PDB file of C-alpha atoms in Angstrom:
ATOM      1  CA  ASP A   1       2.187  36.193   3.529  1.00 88.00           C
ATOM      2  CA  LEU A   2       4.061  33.349   5.472  1.00 95.00           C
ATOM      3  CA  ASP A   3       6.617  33.970   7.618  1.00 96.00           C
ATOM      4  CA  ILE A   4       9.496  30.901   7.214  1.00 96.00           C
ATOM      5  CA  ILE A   5       9.215  28.398   4.512  1.00 97.00           C
ATOM      6  CA  PHE A   6      10.870  24.851   4.512  1.00 97.00           C
ATOM      7  CA  ALA A   7      11.315  23.408   1.014  1.00 96.00           C
ATOM      8  CA  ALA A   8      12.088  19.468   0.347  1.00 94.00           C
ATOM      9  CA  THR A   9      14.367  18.553  -2.098  1.00 86.00           C
ATOM     10  CA  ALA A  10      15.862  15.509  -3.334  1.00 80.00           C
ATOM     11  CA  LYS A  11      19.051  16.702  -4.799  1.00 75.00           C
ATOM     12  CA  LYS A  12      22.279  18.258  -3.216  1.00 76.00           C
ATOM     13  CA  ARG A  13      22.725  21.923  -4.555  1.00 81.00           C
ATOM     14  CA  LYS A  14      25.907  23.756  -4.627  1.00 83.00           C
ATOM     15  CA  ASN A  15      24.483  27.267  -3.148  1.00 88.00           C
ATOM     16  CA  PHE A  16      22.083  25.847  -1.035  1.00 92.00           C
ATOM     17  CA  SER A  17      22.523  23.754   2.271  1.00 92.00           C
ATOM     18  CA  SER A  18      19.747  21.172   3.336  1.00 93.00           C
ATOM     19  CA  VAL A  19      18.709  19.407   6.844  1.00 94.00           C
ATOM     20  CA  SER A  20      17.226  16.232   7.301  1.00 93.00           C
ATOM     21  CA  LEU A  21      13.324  15.824   7.308  1.00 95.00           C
ATOM     22  CA  ASP A  22      14.137  15.560  11.259  1.00 95.00           C
ATOM     23  CA  GLU A  23      16.510  18.762  11.756  1.00 96.00           C
ATOM     24  CA  ALA A  24      13.708  20.184  10.064  1.00 96.00           C
ATOM     25  CA  VAL A  25      10.746  18.756  11.861  1.00 96.00           C
ATOM     26  CA  ASP A  26      12.712  20.512  14.950  1.00 94.00           C
ATOM     27  CA  LYS A  27      13.278  23.453  13.226  1.00 95.00           C
ATOM     28  CA  ILE A  28       9.346  24.056  12.605  1.00 95.00           C
ATOM     29  CA  LEU A  29       8.437  23.377  16.423  1.00 91.00           C
ATOM     30  CA  ASN A  30      11.065  25.632  17.451  1.00 90.00           C
ATOM     31  CA  PHE A  31       9.137  28.653  16.253  1.00 91.00           C
ATOM     32  CA  PHE A  32       6.944  31.029  17.724  1.00 85.00           C
ATOM     33  CA  PRO A  33       3.364  28.651  17.540  1.00 83.00           C
ATOM     34  CA  LYS A  34       1.645  31.542  15.731  1.00 88.00           C
ATOM     35  CA  THR A  35       4.517  31.705  13.064  1.00 93.00           C
ATOM     36  CA  ARG A  36       2.702  30.787   9.990  1.00 95.00           C
ATOM     37  CA  ILE A  37       5.246  28.107   7.809  1.00 96.00           C
ATOM     38  CA  GLY A  38       5.012  26.782   4.625  1.00 97.00           C
ATOM     39  CA  LEU A  39       5.719  23.638   2.965  1.00 97.00           C
ATOM     40  CA  LEU A  40       7.596  23.537  -0.512  1.00 97.00           C
ATOM     41  CA  PHE A  41       7.595  21.032  -2.862  1.00 95.00           C
ATOM     42  CA  GLY A  42       8.531  20.943  -6.508  1.00 91.00           C
ATOM     43  CA  ASN A  43       6.804  18.648  -9.406  1.00 85.00           C
ATOM     44  CA  GLU A  44       7.701  15.388  -9.231  1.00 81.00           C
ATOM     45  CA  ARG A  45       9.746  15.085 -12.606  1.00 80.00           C
ATOM     46  CA  THR A  46      12.241  17.986 -12.090  1.00 82.00           C
ATOM     47  CA  GLY A  47      11.611  19.102  -8.576  1.00 85.00           C
ATOM     48  CA  LEU A  48      13.055  22.790  -7.588  1.00 90.00           C
ATOM     49  CA  THR A  49      14.903  25.031  -9.310  1.00 90.00           C
ATOM     50  CA  SER A  50      17.205  27.606  -7.874  1.00 90.00           C
ATOM     51  CA  ASN A  51      15.128  30.105  -8.206  1.00 93.00           C
ATOM     52  CA  GLU A  52      12.350  28.496  -6.618  1.00 94.00           C
ATOM     53  CA  LEU A  53      14.934  27.532  -3.629  1.00 94.00           C
ATOM     54  CA  ARG A  54      15.565  30.596  -3.115  1.00 94.00           C
ATOM     55  CA  THR A  55      12.274  31.151  -2.046  1.00 94.00           C
ATOM     56  CA  SER A  56      12.647  29.365   0.971  1.00 95.00           C
ATOM     57  CA  ASN A  57      14.623  29.665   4.572  1.00 95.00           C
ATOM     58  CA  PHE A  58      15.310  26.219   4.871  1.00 96.00           C
ATOM     59  CA  ARG A  59      16.081  23.196   2.641  1.00 95.00           C
ATOM     60  CA  PHE A  60      15.662  19.754   4.026  1.00 95.00           C
ATOM     61  CA  HIS A  61      15.716  16.209   2.235  1.00 89.00           C
ATOM     62  CA  ILE A  62      13.626  13.149   2.733  1.00 86.00           C
ATOM     63  CA  PRO A  63      15.604   9.582   3.884  1.00 79.00           C
ATOM     64  CA  GLN A  64      14.951   6.851   1.317  1.00 77.00           C
ATOM     65  CA  PHE A  65      16.575   3.204   1.295  1.00 71.00           C
ATOM     66  CA  PHE A  66      16.891   3.034  -2.348  1.00 69.00           C
ATOM     67  CA  ASN A  67      18.930   5.205  -5.068  1.00 68.00           C
ATOM     68  CA  GLN A  68      15.846   6.540  -6.304  1.00 66.00           C
ATOM     69  CA  PRO A  69      16.001  10.766  -4.733  1.00 64.00           C
ATOM     70  CA  SER A  70      13.179  10.729  -5.004  1.00 69.00           C
ATOM     71  CA  TYR A  71       9.325  10.002  -3.590  1.00 79.00           C
ATOM     72  CA  ASN A  72       6.068  11.127  -5.820  1.00 85.00           C
ATOM     73  CA  LEU A  73       4.384  14.498  -4.557  1.00 89.00           C
ATOM     74  CA  ALA A  74       1.664  12.926  -2.385  1.00 92.00           C
ATOM     75  CA  SER A  75       4.064  10.746  -0.741  1.00 90.00           C
ATOM     76  CA  ALA A  76       6.177  13.467   0.435  1.00 91.00           C
ATOM     77  CA  VAL A  77       3.749  15.586   1.719  1.00 94.00           C
ATOM     78  CA  LEU A  78       2.787  12.542   3.779  1.00 95.00           C
ATOM     79  CA  ILE A  79       5.972  11.787   5.118  1.00 93.00           C
ATOM     80  CA  THR A  80       6.543  15.315   5.975  1.00 95.00           C
ATOM     81  CA  LEU A  81       3.100  16.738   7.361  1.00 95.00           C
ATOM     82  CA  PHE A  82       3.200  13.090   9.635  1.00 95.00           C
ATOM     83  CA  SER A  83       6.136  13.686  10.646  1.00 94.00           C
ATOM     84  CA  ILE A  84       5.396  16.675  12.288  1.00 93.00           C
ATOM     85  CA  TYR A  85       2.019  15.346  13.706  1.00 90.00           C
ATOM     86  CA  GLN A  86       4.105  12.878  15.552  1.00 89.00           C
ATOM     87  CA  ARG A  87       6.495  15.304  16.576  1.00 88.00           C
ATOM     88  CA  ILE A  88       3.748  18.039  18.119  1.00 84.00           C
ATOM     89  CA  SER A  89       1.877  14.730  19.553  1.00 79.00           C
ATOM     90  CA  ALA A  90       4.516  13.769  21.588  1.00 75.00           C
ATOM     91  CA  ARG A  91       6.096  17.393  22.558  1.00 68.00           C
ATOM     92  CA  LYS A  92       5.187  18.545  25.689  1.00 58.00           C
ATOM     93  CA  ASP A  93       7.139  21.674  26.203  1.00 51.00           C
ATOM     94  CA  ARG A  94       6.770  24.781  23.842  1.00 51.00           C
ATOM     95  CA  PHE A  95       8.751  27.586  24.298  1.00 47.00           C
ATOM     96  CA  GLU A  96       8.420  30.563  22.495  1.00 49.00           C
ATOM     97  CA  ARG A  97      10.375  32.944  20.443  1.00 60.00           C
ATOM     98  CA  ASP A  98      10.302  35.775  18.263  1.00 75.00           C
ATOM     99  CA  ILE A  99       8.339  36.033  15.670  1.00 83.00           C
ATOM    100  CA  PRO A 100      10.039  35.888  12.605  1.00 88.00           C
ATOM    101  CA  LEU A 101       9.456  38.498   9.639  1.00 91.00           C
ATOM    102  CA  SER A 102       7.098  37.368   6.817  1.00 92.00           C
ATOM    103  CA  PHE A 103       8.836  36.122   4.131  1.00 91.00           C
ATOM    104  CA  LYS A 104       7.993  38.773   2.018  1.00 93.00           C
ATOM    105  CA  GLU A 105       9.574  40.847   4.354  1.00 94.00           C
ATOM    106  CA  GLN A 106      12.720  38.733   4.413  1.00 93.00           C
ATOM    107  CA  LYS A 107      13.051  39.111   1.419  1.00 93.00           C
ATOM    108  CA  GLU A 108      13.247  42.473   0.739  1.00 94.00           C
ATOM    109  CA  THR A 109      15.801  43.021   3.445  1.00 94.00           C
ATOM    110  CA  ILE A 110      18.146  40.741   1.868  1.00 94.00           C
ATOM    111  CA  SER A 111      17.610  42.053  -1.365  1.00 94.00           C
ATOM    112  CA  LEU A 112      18.972  45.919   0.459  1.00 94.00           C
ATOM    113  CA  ILE A 113      21.941  43.367   1.614  1.00 94.00           C
ATOM    114  CA  LEU A 114      22.663  42.573  -1.996  1.00 94.00           C
ATOM    115  CA  GLU A 115      22.599  46.033  -3.184  1.00 93.00           C
ATOM    116  CA  LYS A 116      24.965  47.033  -0.366  1.00 92.00           C
ATOM    117  CA  LEU A 117      27.457  44.260  -1.579  1.00 92.00           C
ATOM    118  CA  GLU A 118      26.972  45.110  -4.926  1.00 92.00           C
ATOM    119  CA  GLN A 119      27.683  48.770  -4.090  1.00 91.00           C
ATOM    120  CA  ASN A 120      30.778  48.202  -2.183  1.00 88.00           C
ATOM    121  CA  LYS A 121      31.603  46.026  -5.433  1.00 90.00           C
ATOM    122  CA  PHE A 122      31.976  42.437  -3.135  1.00 91.00           C
ATOM    123  CA  ILE A 123      29.389  41.547  -5.929  1.00 93.00           C
ATOM    124  CA  HIS A 124      30.162  41.689  -9.556  1.00 93.00           C
ATOM    125  CA  ASN A 125      28.953  40.379 -12.700  1.00 93.00           C
ATOM    126  CA  THR A 126      31.189  37.413 -12.598  1.00 95.00           C
ATOM    127  CA  ASN A 127      30.329  36.346  -9.255  1.00 95.00           C
ATOM    128  CA  LYS A 128      26.563  37.944  -8.807  1.00 95.00           C
ATOM    129  CA  GLU A 129      24.580  34.461  -9.293  1.00 94.00           C
ATOM    130  CA  HIS A 130      26.320  32.181  -7.461  1.00 95.00           C
ATOM    131  CA  VAL A 131      26.772  34.692  -4.429  1.00 94.00           C
ATOM    132  CA  THR A 132      23.104  35.489  -4.698  1.00 95.00           C
ATOM    133  CA  ASP A 133      22.091  31.880  -3.644  1.00 94.00           C
ATOM    134  CA  MET A 134      24.497  32.108  -1.063  1.00 94.00           C
ATOM    135  CA  ILE A 135      22.916  35.269   0.651  1.00 94.00           C
ATOM    136  CA  PHE A 136      19.753  33.561   0.367  1.00 92.00           C
ATOM    137  CA  ASN A 137      20.696  30.102   1.582  1.00 92.00           C
ATOM    138  CA  LEU A 138      23.019  31.920   4.692  1.00 92.00           C
ATOM    139  CA  PHE A 139      20.380  34.941   5.978  1.00 90.00           C
ATOM    140  CA  GLY A 140      16.990  32.705   4.302  1.00 87.00           C
ATOM    141  CA  ARG A 141      18.301  30.079   7.507  1.00 87.00           C
ATOM    142  CA  LEU A 142      18.428  32.983  10.362  1.00 84.00           C
ATOM    143  CA  ALA A 143      14.401  33.462   9.941  1.00 86.00           C
ATOM    144  CA  ILE A 144      15.268  37.124  10.150  1.00 90.00           C
ATOM    145  CA  THR A 145      13.285  39.010  13.461  1.00 90.00           C
ATOM    146  CA  GLU A 146      12.338  42.775  13.439  1.00 91.00           C
ATOM    147  CA  LYS A 147      15.866  43.392  15.606  1.00 90.00           C
ATOM    148  CA  GLU A 148      18.008  40.934  13.490  1.00 91.00           C
ATOM    149  CA  LYS A 149      16.420  42.621  10.361  1.00 93.00           C
ATOM    150  CA  ASN A 150      17.248  46.241  12.075  1.00 92.00           C
ATOM    151  CA  LEU A 151      20.904  44.929  12.919  1.00 92.00           C
ATOM    152  CA  LEU A 152      22.198  43.363   9.344  1.00 92.00           C
ATOM    153  CA  LEU A 153      20.892  46.615   7.924  1.00 91.00           C
ATOM    154  CA  ALA A 154      22.227  48.959  10.295  1.00 90.00           C
ATOM    155  CA  ILE A 155      25.798  46.676   9.732  1.00 89.00           C
ATOM    156  CA  PHE A 156      25.272  47.034   5.880  1.00 86.00           C
ATOM    157  CA  SER A 157      25.030  50.808   6.132  1.00 82.00           C
ATOM    158  CA  LYS A 158      27.969  51.866   8.604  1.00 73.00           C
ATOM    159  CA  GLY A 159      30.222  49.989   6.409  1.00 59.00           C
ATOM    160  CA  ILE A 160      31.595  47.823   8.725  1.00 50.00           C
ATOM    161  CA  GLY A 161      35.037  45.765   8.049  1.00 50.00           C
ATOM    162  CA  PRO A 162      36.230  45.418   4.234  1.00 52.00           C
ATOM    163  CA  PHE A 163      32.862  48.041   3.687  1.00 46.00           C
ATOM    164  CA  GLN A 164      35.370  50.824   5.330  1.00 48.00           C
ATOM    165  CA  ASP A 165      36.239  53.787   2.544  1.00 47.00           C
ATOM    166  CA  GLY A 166      40.182  54.007   3.096  1.00 41.00           C
TER     167      GLY A 166
END
């Protein structure tokens, strides 16, 4: 029932981009105030899996001075929420944007795009996992709105570009 999900990750991932905590807070505050935003944290020992990262629109990392690339869960949550709180309390201007679809609807849209890519043989057995991660990463960062969903589905349904027959 969330619209946008931000996932905290300490590990660099090949198929998923991440932003700094400051950039994540900026993105959070640029959404329409009624947008339902979730924060996803992994367990302290293993962090988040690729499948869990697919359930997020954005990934962020919390800076750390030492070589150990993780915080305990309570610290990570506290640092993140305090960063958001600080920025909200200091920020006076809030401009409205279109409300993103719920994450469930965004995921359904991405799944339809993946189906079209498979039908057009862009995705096949040897690249399916890699391309699926990259597509979720790319389109997840868009925080797709209803208008954007309609445009994307029209593009992928019309056979634009390399998908044209002949």
